[in-house]
Amino acid sequence: MRISNGWLHQPKQTEILIRLHGPAFKFFKERYNHRPYFVKVVSFDLRHKEEVKYDRRNILWRMPSLYKTSKENSIGSLDDDSIDDTSDSQNCLPALPSFSSTEIADLYGDNPLFHEQPANGARYQNDKGFVVYRTTSVAVEHLAFRFEIYVDYGLLKAIKQVEDEAKKEKDGKNFVKPEKCESSSTNSTEIERIGIAYCMPSSMSDTFGKTAVPILAKTQQPIGLLNVDYVFIHAIEPRQPVSLEVSYSRHWKKRHKALEVGHRGAGNSYTKFAASRENTIHSLNRAARNGADFVEFDVQLTKDKIPVVFHDFHVLVSVTKRSGSTLDLRGSVEKLDETLPTEYHELAVKDLKHQQLKLLHLSHHKAPEHSDKLKVTCDPTEADENQPFPTLIETLKMVDMETGFNIEIKFPMKLKDGSHECESYFERNMFIDIILNDVLTFGESRRIVFSSFDPDICSLISLKQNKYPVLFLCVGITTRYIPFLDQRSSTSEMAINFAASQSILGVNFHSEDLLRDPSPVKKAQDLQLVSFVWGDDLDDRKNVEYMKKIGVDGIIYDRIGEVEARKNVFIVEKHAKNSLFSTTPSPSRHGSLDKNSLSPTNSIPHSLNTLDVAPLQVSNAIQSSLNGSSSSSSLTPTTARSPSPSSPKRKYNFSHEI
């Protein structure tokens, strides 16, 4: 049995993620920068005094001594507090702290799941680590963090010994390489706290960002800086009625075949050839008619905060110069000189209102290279469902309900070459809240899976609701694209560790990476994660079959159903279920119905008689399906049980499953 971390269901609840990665430590003396350190992060409320027992290195949680004044080991309080002030504070103690204990996940470690911090902190190797600390608070404006930095001198001795032996080997002497550098000490006698740093609320003014806090030695002298990333994840606004009645956040029905997903509907139409313009209602429905189990499309916000379906962060607005000498017949407007070149001006989708996107003459950002097929704006004669920039609500309403949605949330990221996909973007919490509210309101019983290349967006989606699952889109090692700067998408293994740590559904791998090395699929399965795959390699049907062979759960590719006919697996399963519960009477050996046959009004179908089951009492929900209505789209599990204690107990679940 697996226990979920839950979700943020109260308005004041906030989850805070603190990250150390890469060269997090910057000591003023260079020789200290490459040592291994042990870091412990302690959360505390600035409104109250706390007492720390340094022999155990932990706070006395939920005890009055948490706020007790002590000149020897009081943290976060003034030394000259009066007795009266202490007495008043103790009389106003809260029943519980305003924050949870701080857990850690090491994404480069053997165990990427969040767990309790060791007494002396967890090891962090500068330049090579990626650790995440998390806590939940209901008073973030008063929450601060203390970073306790330790050195294990036993470990330093072991490292020095290895370096000395390596030097001897280089000089040609005998050398036996030790298996691993570990501290020779099993206790804390060789572990010493060498510094401390405080991150105050004023240092984290935004919900997402970076800050550098000074590291103070025992002498209270600054000895360096600690670079910290932080993310504040708030509960969804406006608050949605979320319960445990239905939750697919970690649910996935395993099938003997992978689900097949239509990429941007019927396929990429701007840089490849496709029968329909990508990311339109027409393209999505075409993929549905071609038998796609799911359709994948991209969602982002316009300037007026309307979620629209479009892939790129930028469009080109075409401007044609006017001749200046020719007037139209009315003498009021100059005619366009078609011989003059067209100028393109790049604008971000976030800087244009939805109505402007529909009115302006827009082209794909690669239009100067392929002007013949990269026009975004459609002709006036084209049908409405072929119009670009459909809203998310229109898409939820107008695309076949039997077809699942893989909604990719577009959020710009920084690239390794120093460029940024789209700077000065929306605040993350507000951005996700708007999209989630549309989906939770209009999603109904549709099968929906979210995904994003931004790992923090994945965390936000999974923590703000518990109904829909999330996949982390991974680029991995690639020669085709400029990789993202974020280490969590740099390799498939790192993506798996992130997905496991955040308890999301799984990872959407890049085909280029899996064709080189399919082992990440097995590792994902070992961690009970779902595996999808995307990429241009999947244009080749042989690669699609290979991905099925290695055991992925979903395959995203272009032009689904165009080459090889297929049927939506959910429709096939629905028809099979309906045929199982058909009302066809059983043939009688006497040419008529047996006197014990059930009446049509409360009958159990004959197909069940072929199963080794006891008589069942059919619920109203199942009875409605026997009368012709579908039960496969119901989100609430409906069960039928044997009424007799002596009969074999069998339970049937007719719930909607992904």
XYZ file of C-alpha atoms in Angstrom:
658
model
C 0.000 0.000 0.000
C 1.285 3.469 -0.915
C 0.385 6.581 1.051
C 0.045 9.791 -0.916
C 1.473 13.085 0.270
C -1.956 14.649 -0.240
C -2.647 18.087 -1.631
C -3.153 21.658 -0.473
C -6.820 21.824 0.495
C -6.957 24.814 2.866
C -6.719 28.464 1.717
C -3.764 29.306 3.982
C -1.789 26.164 3.243
C 1.475 26.684 1.380
C 4.179 24.197 0.512
C 7.692 25.619 0.381
C 10.453 23.935 -1.601
C 14.027 24.990 -0.869
C 16.679 23.771 -3.308
C 20.462 23.564 -3.229
C 22.110 22.588 -6.500
C 25.316 23.110 -8.406
C 27.810 25.532 -6.781
C 25.495 26.396 -3.878
C 28.385 27.274 -1.535
C 30.620 30.225 -2.314
C 33.228 30.566 0.422
C 35.513 33.563 0.481
C 38.483 31.178 0.755
C 38.579 29.125 -2.433
C 39.984 25.955 -0.848
C 36.757 25.476 1.121
C 34.494 25.443 -1.956
C 35.208 21.843 -2.997
C 34.810 20.098 0.333
C 31.813 17.873 1.092
C 29.482 19.465 3.622
C 26.487 18.269 5.565
C 23.505 20.611 5.555
C 20.431 20.615 7.757
C 17.544 23.015 7.168
C 15.374 23.969 10.143
C 12.126 25.914 9.763
C 11.006 28.268 12.511
C 8.318 30.846 13.192
C 9.707 34.326 13.872
C 6.824 35.152 16.228
C 7.861 32.542 18.782
C 11.005 31.496 20.589
C 12.362 28.040 20.032
C 14.791 25.934 21.984
C 17.200 23.603 20.240
C 18.945 20.692 21.913
C 22.246 20.570 20.078
C 23.092 17.128 21.428
C 20.171 15.804 19.337
C 20.260 18.563 16.675
C 16.502 18.850 16.548
C 13.731 21.099 17.789
C 11.452 19.903 20.583
C 8.276 19.831 18.523
C 4.854 20.477 20.040
C 6.215 21.063 23.549
C 6.056 24.212 25.694
C 9.870 24.209 25.777
C 9.709 25.055 22.082
C 9.121 28.648 23.184
C 11.118 28.597 26.396
C 13.790 31.278 26.836
C 17.300 29.935 27.361
C 20.431 32.046 27.085
C 22.540 28.984 26.269
C 20.648 27.568 23.342
C 17.769 29.897 22.525
C 17.410 30.495 18.807
C 15.496 33.360 17.288
C 14.990 35.342 20.504
C 16.644 38.327 22.196
C 19.021 37.606 25.086
C 17.607 40.434 27.175
C 13.953 39.335 27.077
C 12.233 40.153 30.329
C 10.578 37.537 32.519
C 7.194 39.164 31.996
C 7.571 38.938 28.222
C 8.441 35.248 28.464
C 5.457 34.599 30.684
C 3.105 36.331 28.259
C 4.422 34.359 25.294
C 3.979 31.056 27.102
C 0.382 31.924 27.924
C -0.304 32.453 24.200
C 1.274 29.280 22.858
C -0.386 27.859 19.750
C -1.650 24.308 20.010
C 0.590 23.267 17.116
C 3.463 24.845 15.189
C 2.533 26.837 12.086
C 4.750 24.615 9.929
C 5.620 20.969 9.442
C 8.978 19.303 9.937
C 11.395 19.838 7.067
C 12.073 16.778 4.898
C 14.789 16.209 2.318
C 15.054 14.510 -1.084
C 18.421 13.918 -2.761
C 17.815 13.711 -6.509
C 21.306 12.329 -7.106
C 21.033 9.827 -4.259
C 19.984 6.199 -4.190
C 16.699 7.142 -2.499
C 15.055 10.127 -4.241
C 11.953 10.083 -2.014
C 11.419 12.694 0.684
C 12.454 11.526 4.141
C 13.457 12.848 7.553
C 16.747 14.709 7.737
C 19.675 13.074 9.562
C 20.621 14.634 12.905
C 23.751 16.216 11.449
C 22.276 17.030 8.065
C 22.606 15.357 4.671
C 25.765 15.332 2.607
C 26.049 17.897 -0.171
C 28.899 17.946 -2.652
C 29.360 21.443 -4.018
C 29.031 21.663 -7.831
C 27.611 18.123 -8.036
C 24.533 17.974 -5.826
C 20.805 18.582 -6.129
C 18.830 18.384 -2.901
C 15.320 19.616 -2.154
C 13.918 20.500 1.278
C 10.191 20.857 1.819
C 7.890 22.039 4.532
C 4.262 23.144 4.729
C 3.127 26.284 6.533
C -0.036 28.222 7.281
C 1.887 31.419 8.117
C 4.508 31.877 5.405
C 4.902 35.576 6.185
C 6.486 34.579 9.517
C 8.427 31.540 8.298
C 12.233 31.587 8.232
C 14.871 28.932 7.606
C 18.113 28.181 9.374
C 20.833 26.349 7.429
C 23.201 24.452 9.708
C 26.459 23.502 7.961
C 28.606 20.662 9.284
C 31.965 19.143 8.382
C 32.826 15.473 8.951
C 36.558 15.474 9.620
C 36.670 11.693 9.434
C 35.352 11.893 5.876
C 37.860 14.615 5.014
C 40.673 12.348 6.224
C 39.384 9.507 4.036
C 39.214 11.796 1.011
C 42.751 13.038 1.640
C 43.954 9.453 1.876
C 42.409 8.662 -1.507
C 44.022 11.739 -3.026
C 47.408 10.768 -1.596
C 47.091 7.231 -2.948
C 46.102 8.588 -6.349
C 49.201 10.749 -6.324
C 51.341 7.689 -5.534
C 49.752 5.811 -8.432
C 50.572 8.692 -10.719
C 54.178 8.456 -9.529
C 54.227 4.766 -10.489
C 53.863 3.216 -7.046
C 51.499 0.423 -6.037
C 47.940 1.580 -5.625
C 44.780 -0.087 -4.386
C 41.758 2.116 -4.979
C 39.303 2.191 -2.077
C 35.718 1.330 -2.988
C 34.156 4.429 -1.486
C 35.091 7.428 0.611
C 33.289 7.107 3.911
C 33.863 8.570 7.323
C 35.722 6.256 9.677
C 33.619 7.605 12.509
C 30.302 6.058 13.471
C 29.453 8.782 15.973
C 29.334 12.563 15.966
C 32.700 13.159 17.655
C 34.364 14.080 14.346
C 31.391 16.080 13.060
C 31.416 19.780 13.790
C 29.106 22.645 12.917
C 31.271 25.204 11.143
C 28.663 27.702 9.989
C 25.073 28.833 10.062
C 22.924 30.861 7.662
C 19.487 32.419 8.008
C 16.997 32.880 5.193
C 14.379 35.396 6.303
C 10.950 36.059 4.743
C 12.272 39.339 3.348
C 14.835 37.351 1.340
C 12.024 35.492 -0.445
C 9.852 38.323 -1.706
C 8.356 36.405 -4.648
C 6.776 32.962 -4.931
C 9.646 31.748 -7.107
C 13.237 32.869 -7.207
C 16.784 32.742 -5.923
C 18.506 34.334 -2.980
C 22.001 34.378 -1.487
C 22.311 34.340 2.305
C 25.538 34.960 4.277
C 27.198 32.050 6.085
C 28.359 32.976 9.583
C 31.142 31.150 11.425
C 31.112 30.457 15.171
C 32.778 33.824 15.634
C 29.758 35.428 13.892
C 32.057 36.501 11.057
C 30.813 36.016 7.475
C 32.794 33.284 5.702
C 30.799 32.865 2.510
C 27.429 32.834 0.754
C 24.818 30.120 0.292
C 22.813 30.250 -2.969
C 19.254 29.031 -2.499
C 16.340 28.463 -4.892
C 12.811 28.592 -3.502
C 9.245 27.920 -4.633
C 6.048 28.781 -2.743
C 3.076 26.662 -3.812
C -0.271 28.044 -2.628
C -3.642 26.315 -2.535
C -5.773 26.833 -5.635
C -7.809 30.048 -5.869
C -10.744 30.275 -6.028
C -11.076 27.216 -3.868
C -12.424 24.150 -5.655
C -14.566 21.464 -3.956
C -11.990 18.663 -3.911
C -12.527 15.376 -2.088
C -11.220 11.816 -1.972
C -14.297 10.533 -3.800
C -12.351 10.438 -7.061
C -8.585 10.647 -7.408
C -6.500 9.525 -10.356
C -3.346 11.404 -9.360
C -1.476 8.114 -8.880
C -3.855 5.755 -10.669
C -3.119 4.089 -13.974
C -4.760 1.005 -15.432
C -2.052 -1.194 -16.922
C -2.877 -2.572 -20.368
C -1.131 -5.119 -22.553
C -0.677 -2.425 -25.206
C 0.539 1.145 -24.947
C -1.942 3.972 -25.389
C -1.459 5.916 -28.627
C -1.654 9.695 -28.439
C -2.164 12.128 -31.314
C 0.544 14.802 -31.212
C -1.096 18.259 -31.363
C -4.158 16.433 -32.625
C -3.530 15.090 -36.125
C 0.126 16.169 -36.066
C 2.609 19.020 -36.349
C 1.512 21.123 -39.331
C 3.930 24.063 -39.225
C 7.271 22.273 -39.506
C 5.948 18.980 -40.905
C 3.137 18.004 -43.250
C -0.239 17.266 -41.683
C -3.782 17.014 -42.989
C -5.072 19.626 -40.520
C -3.716 22.747 -38.855
C -2.188 21.666 -35.541
C -3.782 22.425 -32.169
C -7.228 23.214 -33.590
C -10.606 21.680 -32.793
C -10.628 20.161 -36.286
C -7.202 18.566 -35.824
C -8.084 17.150 -32.404
C -11.377 15.694 -33.639
C -9.666 14.284 -36.730
C -7.254 12.403 -34.478
C -10.232 11.222 -32.410
C -11.969 9.905 -35.542
C -8.739 8.162 -36.510
C -8.836 6.183 -33.277
C -6.496 8.132 -30.995
C -6.809 7.075 -27.361
C -5.609 10.504 -26.238
C -4.778 13.737 -28.017
C -1.897 15.920 -26.881
C -2.030 19.698 -27.134
C -0.367 22.751 -25.622
C -2.009 25.364 -23.387
C -0.796 28.844 -22.428
C -2.355 32.171 -21.397
C -3.099 35.263 -23.448
C -2.642 38.805 -22.154
C -6.230 38.817 -20.866
C -5.507 35.528 -19.051
C -7.544 33.233 -21.275
C -6.134 29.694 -21.639
C -5.678 28.976 -25.360
C -4.362 26.009 -27.303
C -1.136 26.963 -29.093
C 2.381 25.546 -29.078
C 4.873 28.392 -29.524
C 5.496 31.249 -27.120
C 5.846 33.740 -29.988
C 4.110 34.533 -33.273
C 5.098 36.776 -36.144
C 2.798 39.664 -37.048
C 3.090 40.331 -40.779
C 3.169 43.948 -41.932
C 3.118 44.833 -45.634
C 4.295 48.282 -46.717
C 1.915 50.537 -48.615
C 2.816 52.075 -51.974
C 1.884 55.619 -50.969
C 0.621 56.593 -54.448
C -2.440 54.454 -55.060
C -5.836 54.994 -53.485
C -8.761 52.604 -53.532
C -11.959 53.465 -55.377
C -13.375 55.280 -52.353
C -10.218 57.371 -52.074
C -9.871 56.707 -48.376
C -7.492 53.778 -47.935
C -4.217 53.142 -49.720
C -3.911 49.865 -51.525
C -1.209 47.417 -50.489
C 1.640 47.088 -52.943
C 1.991 43.327 -53.331
C 5.454 43.717 -54.846
C 6.882 45.140 -51.630
C 8.367 42.673 -49.112
C 6.461 41.602 -45.995
C 7.981 42.552 -42.663
C 7.600 40.300 -39.631
C 7.490 41.501 -36.048
C 7.834 38.887 -33.309
C 5.382 39.196 -30.432
C 4.809 36.956 -27.436
C 1.415 35.282 -27.175
C 1.276 36.519 -23.567
C 1.386 40.123 -24.850
C -1.662 39.771 -27.107
C -5.285 39.523 -26.080
C -7.323 36.613 -27.371
C -9.344 38.776 -29.730
C -6.149 40.273 -31.142
C -4.772 36.809 -31.821
C -7.880 36.010 -33.827
C -7.855 39.276 -35.807
C -4.187 39.869 -36.616
C -2.422 38.294 -39.589
C -0.070 35.933 -37.817
C 2.608 33.541 -38.987
C 4.675 30.845 -37.327
C 8.016 32.042 -35.955
C 9.812 30.174 -38.785
C 7.715 31.869 -41.475
C 10.638 33.661 -43.194
C 12.091 30.198 -43.920
C 8.868 28.452 -44.953
C 6.412 31.209 -45.792
C 4.330 28.911 -47.979
C 3.030 26.705 -45.172
C 3.577 28.552 -41.896
C 0.664 30.963 -41.953
C -1.143 30.762 -38.610
C -4.145 32.943 -39.464
C -6.686 30.954 -41.458
C -8.641 32.075 -44.510
C -12.068 33.696 -43.989
C -13.717 30.753 -45.739
C -12.357 28.156 -43.328
C -14.681 26.553 -40.789
C -14.706 27.730 -37.181
C -13.241 24.462 -35.884
C -10.166 25.036 -38.050
C -9.490 28.424 -36.442
C -6.231 28.725 -34.468
C -6.130 29.685 -30.787
C -9.223 27.807 -29.578
C -9.790 28.357 -25.887
C -9.290 25.509 -23.452
C -12.987 25.631 -22.559
C -13.995 25.311 -26.229
C -11.662 22.354 -26.586
C -13.099 20.614 -23.527
C -16.619 21.100 -24.865
C -16.174 20.379 -28.579
C -13.773 17.421 -28.801
C -15.161 13.878 -28.602
C -15.590 12.957 -24.920
C -14.315 9.408 -25.440
C -10.906 10.808 -26.383
C -8.575 11.533 -23.504
C -6.569 14.755 -23.199
C -2.852 15.052 -22.552
C -2.676 18.753 -21.702
C 0.865 20.088 -21.909
C 1.233 23.237 -19.831
C 3.570 25.625 -21.618
C 5.778 27.603 -19.263
C 9.012 29.227 -20.516
C 12.360 28.027 -19.196
C 15.971 29.089 -19.379
C 18.224 27.226 -21.810
C 21.811 26.089 -21.361
C 23.085 28.581 -23.929
C 21.901 31.426 -21.677
C 18.781 32.300 -23.674
C 15.231 32.243 -22.314
C 12.118 30.965 -24.080
C 10.018 33.943 -22.961
C 11.027 36.241 -20.121
C 8.792 38.204 -17.711
C 6.078 35.574 -17.738
C 3.048 35.103 -15.476
C 3.311 34.271 -11.782
C 3.226 30.480 -11.527
C 0.436 30.044 -8.960
C -1.948 32.394 -10.747
C -1.080 30.846 -14.115
C -1.834 27.284 -12.975
C -4.940 28.280 -10.978
C -6.601 29.730 -14.094
C -5.949 26.619 -16.180
C -6.923 24.184 -13.428
C -10.183 25.995 -12.725
C -11.216 25.631 -16.376
C -10.361 21.926 -16.404
C -11.981 21.157 -13.048
C -15.138 23.022 -14.113
C -15.522 21.702 -17.666
C -13.501 18.472 -17.654
C -16.482 16.389 -16.514
C -15.680 12.667 -16.892
C -13.036 13.052 -19.575
C -9.731 11.235 -19.065
C -7.107 13.953 -18.589
C -3.371 13.811 -17.946
C -1.278 16.957 -17.442
C 2.360 17.309 -18.466
C 5.036 20.003 -18.572
C 8.741 20.465 -19.250
C 8.942 22.748 -16.208
C 9.339 20.503 -13.140
C 7.997 23.174 -10.790
C 4.818 23.433 -12.868
C 4.401 19.667 -12.416
C 4.727 20.131 -8.652
C 2.142 22.922 -8.638
C -0.417 20.911 -10.603
C -0.064 17.830 -8.405
C -0.311 19.799 -5.139
C -3.237 22.048 -6.093
C -5.633 19.209 -6.985
C -5.923 15.453 -6.551
C -8.148 14.480 -9.470
C -5.815 14.415 -12.481
C -2.354 12.834 -12.823
C 0.805 14.617 -13.975
C 3.703 13.542 -16.209
C 7.104 15.229 -16.241
C 8.247 15.942 -19.805
C 11.935 15.182 -20.178
C 14.377 16.157 -22.935
C 17.305 14.135 -21.612
C 20.604 13.881 -23.448
C 20.008 15.334 -26.910
C 21.837 16.628 -29.961
C 18.686 18.007 -31.628
C 17.586 20.692 -29.217
C 19.236 23.207 -26.954
C 18.778 21.548 -23.548
C 17.195 23.303 -20.600
C 19.405 24.694 -17.858
C 17.401 22.881 -15.169
C 19.316 19.763 -14.110
C 16.110 17.824 -13.491
C 15.471 17.494 -17.228
C 19.117 16.927 -18.191
C 18.898 13.122 -18.077
C 16.110 10.553 -18.012
C 17.438 9.171 -14.716
C 17.230 12.602 -13.097
C 13.679 13.021 -14.420
C 12.695 9.685 -12.871
C 14.120 10.711 -9.497
C 12.235 14.001 -9.630
C 8.936 12.303 -10.522
C 9.390 9.785 -7.710
C 10.230 12.496 -5.168
C 7.136 14.525 -6.061
C 4.833 11.464 -6.176
C 3.513 12.352 -9.629
C 2.285 9.743 -12.106
C 5.441 9.358 -14.183
C 7.784 10.617 -16.896
C 7.287 11.438 -20.574
C 10.662 10.447 -22.052
C 12.317 11.726 -25.225
C 12.514 9.039 -27.925
C 16.086 10.026 -28.802
C 17.156 9.106 -25.269
C 15.253 5.797 -25.110
C 16.523 4.627 -28.504
C 20.033 5.119 -27.168
C 19.322 3.442 -23.821
C 15.922 1.946 -22.874
C 16.896 1.223 -19.247
C 15.057 4.294 -17.819
C 11.743 2.562 -18.612
C 12.694 -0.344 -16.355
C 13.839 2.011 -13.587
C 10.540 3.905 -13.835
C 8.624 0.635 -13.546
C 10.646 -0.325 -10.463
C 9.570 2.960 -8.850
C 5.939 2.359 -9.923
C 6.004 5.239 -12.395
C 4.185 5.432 -15.727
C 6.284 5.947 -18.880
C 5.226 7.932 -21.945
C 7.457 8.782 -24.903
C 7.510 11.661 -27.405
C 9.819 12.698 -30.239
C 10.388 12.994 -33.982
C 11.790 9.445 -34.093
C 8.237 8.184 -33.657
C 7.379 9.264 -37.205
C 8.948 5.900 -38.090
C 6.484 3.109 -37.336
C 9.350 0.750 -36.465
C 10.301 2.992 -33.568
C 6.692 3.044 -32.360
C 6.699 -0.755 -32.270
C 10.036 -0.731 -30.455
C 8.633 1.557 -27.755
C 5.741 -0.851 -27.263
C 8.223 -3.697 -26.957
C 10.235 -2.052 -24.164
C 7.052 -1.462 -22.171
C 6.122 2.220 -22.322
C 2.548 3.069 -21.349
C 1.860 5.817 -23.905
C 3.309 6.885 -27.269
C 2.834 10.389 -28.698
C 3.292 10.770 -32.445
C 2.083 12.665 -35.537
C -0.592 11.678 -38.066
C -2.155 9.047 -35.854
C -4.386 6.613 -37.754
C -3.370 8.020 -41.157
C -1.145 5.110 -42.164
C -2.560 2.270 -40.100
C -6.215 2.165 -39.054
C -6.890 1.801 -35.348
C -9.707 2.111 -32.809
C -9.862 4.031 -29.559
C -9.129 1.510 -26.798
C -11.689 3.069 -24.443
C -14.466 2.695 -27.017
C -13.418 -0.913 -27.626
C -13.505 -1.619 -23.885
C -16.859 0.124 -23.562
C -18.399 -2.001 -26.318
C -16.956 -5.138 -24.753
C -18.451 -4.193 -21.396
C -21.830 -3.427 -22.952
C -21.861 -6.759 -24.754
C -21.011 -8.491 -21.479
C -24.065 -6.903 -19.884
C -26.400 -7.266 -22.841
C -30.009 -8.236 -22.082
C -30.085 -11.205 -24.479
C -32.040 -14.011 -22.737
C -30.413 -17.390 -22.347
C -31.606 -20.075 -24.789
C -33.865 -22.673 -23.123
C -33.629 -26.394 -23.741
C -37.445 -26.456 -23.793
C -37.748 -23.754 -26.434
C -38.903 -21.156 -23.983
C -37.517 -19.213 -21.062
C -36.927 -21.176 -17.894
C -39.319 -20.352 -15.147
C -36.350 -19.274 -13.067
C -35.158 -16.806 -15.706
C -34.948 -13.223 -14.577
C -37.397 -10.660 -15.847
C -36.196 -7.877 -18.167
C -36.790 -5.257 -15.494
C -34.290 -6.683 -13.011
C -32.398 -9.238 -15.037
C -28.762 -10.191 -14.933
C -27.458 -10.722 -18.491
C -26.903 -14.270 -19.646
C -23.227 -13.613 -20.323
C -22.729 -13.450 -16.551
C -24.183 -16.957 -16.211
C -21.128 -18.292 -17.991
C -18.995 -16.937 -15.131
C -18.603 -18.735 -11.833
C -20.488 -16.153 -9.788
C -23.260 -16.186 -7.253
C -26.511 -14.292 -7.930
C -25.914 -10.551 -7.781
C -28.020 -7.698 -6.570
C -27.657 -5.016 -9.211
C -27.336 -1.397 -8.133
C -29.281 1.406 -9.746
C -26.195 2.601 -11.595
C -25.596 -0.792 -13.184
C -29.300 -1.243 -13.875
C -29.262 2.004 -15.869
C -26.424 0.610 -17.971
C -28.481 -2.519 -18.629
C -31.224 -0.290 -19.964
C -28.854 1.174 -22.524
C -26.931 3.962 -20.807
C -23.158 3.857 -20.473
C -21.458 3.217 -17.172
C -17.879 3.558 -18.374
C -17.823 7.329 -18.049
C -18.910 7.415 -14.423
C -16.184 8.713 -12.142
C -17.700 7.218 -9.005
C -16.967 3.520 -8.497
C -20.126 1.402 -8.509
C -20.038 -2.107 -7.092
C -22.235 -5.175 -7.158
C -21.893 -7.728 -4.340
C -23.322 -11.106 -3.521
C -26.193 -10.656 -1.035
C -25.790 -14.079 0.518
C -23.081 -14.622 3.153
C -22.734 -18.207 1.989
C -22.170 -17.186 -1.606
C -18.670 -16.464 -2.916
C -17.994 -12.758 -2.407
C -16.988 -11.103 -5.660
C -16.679 -7.389 -6.241
C -17.008 -5.695 -9.596
C -15.727 -2.179 -10.141
C -17.369 -0.314 -12.984
C -15.529 2.928 -12.353
C -14.117 5.147 -15.036
C -10.445 4.238 -15.466
C -7.625 5.801 -17.431
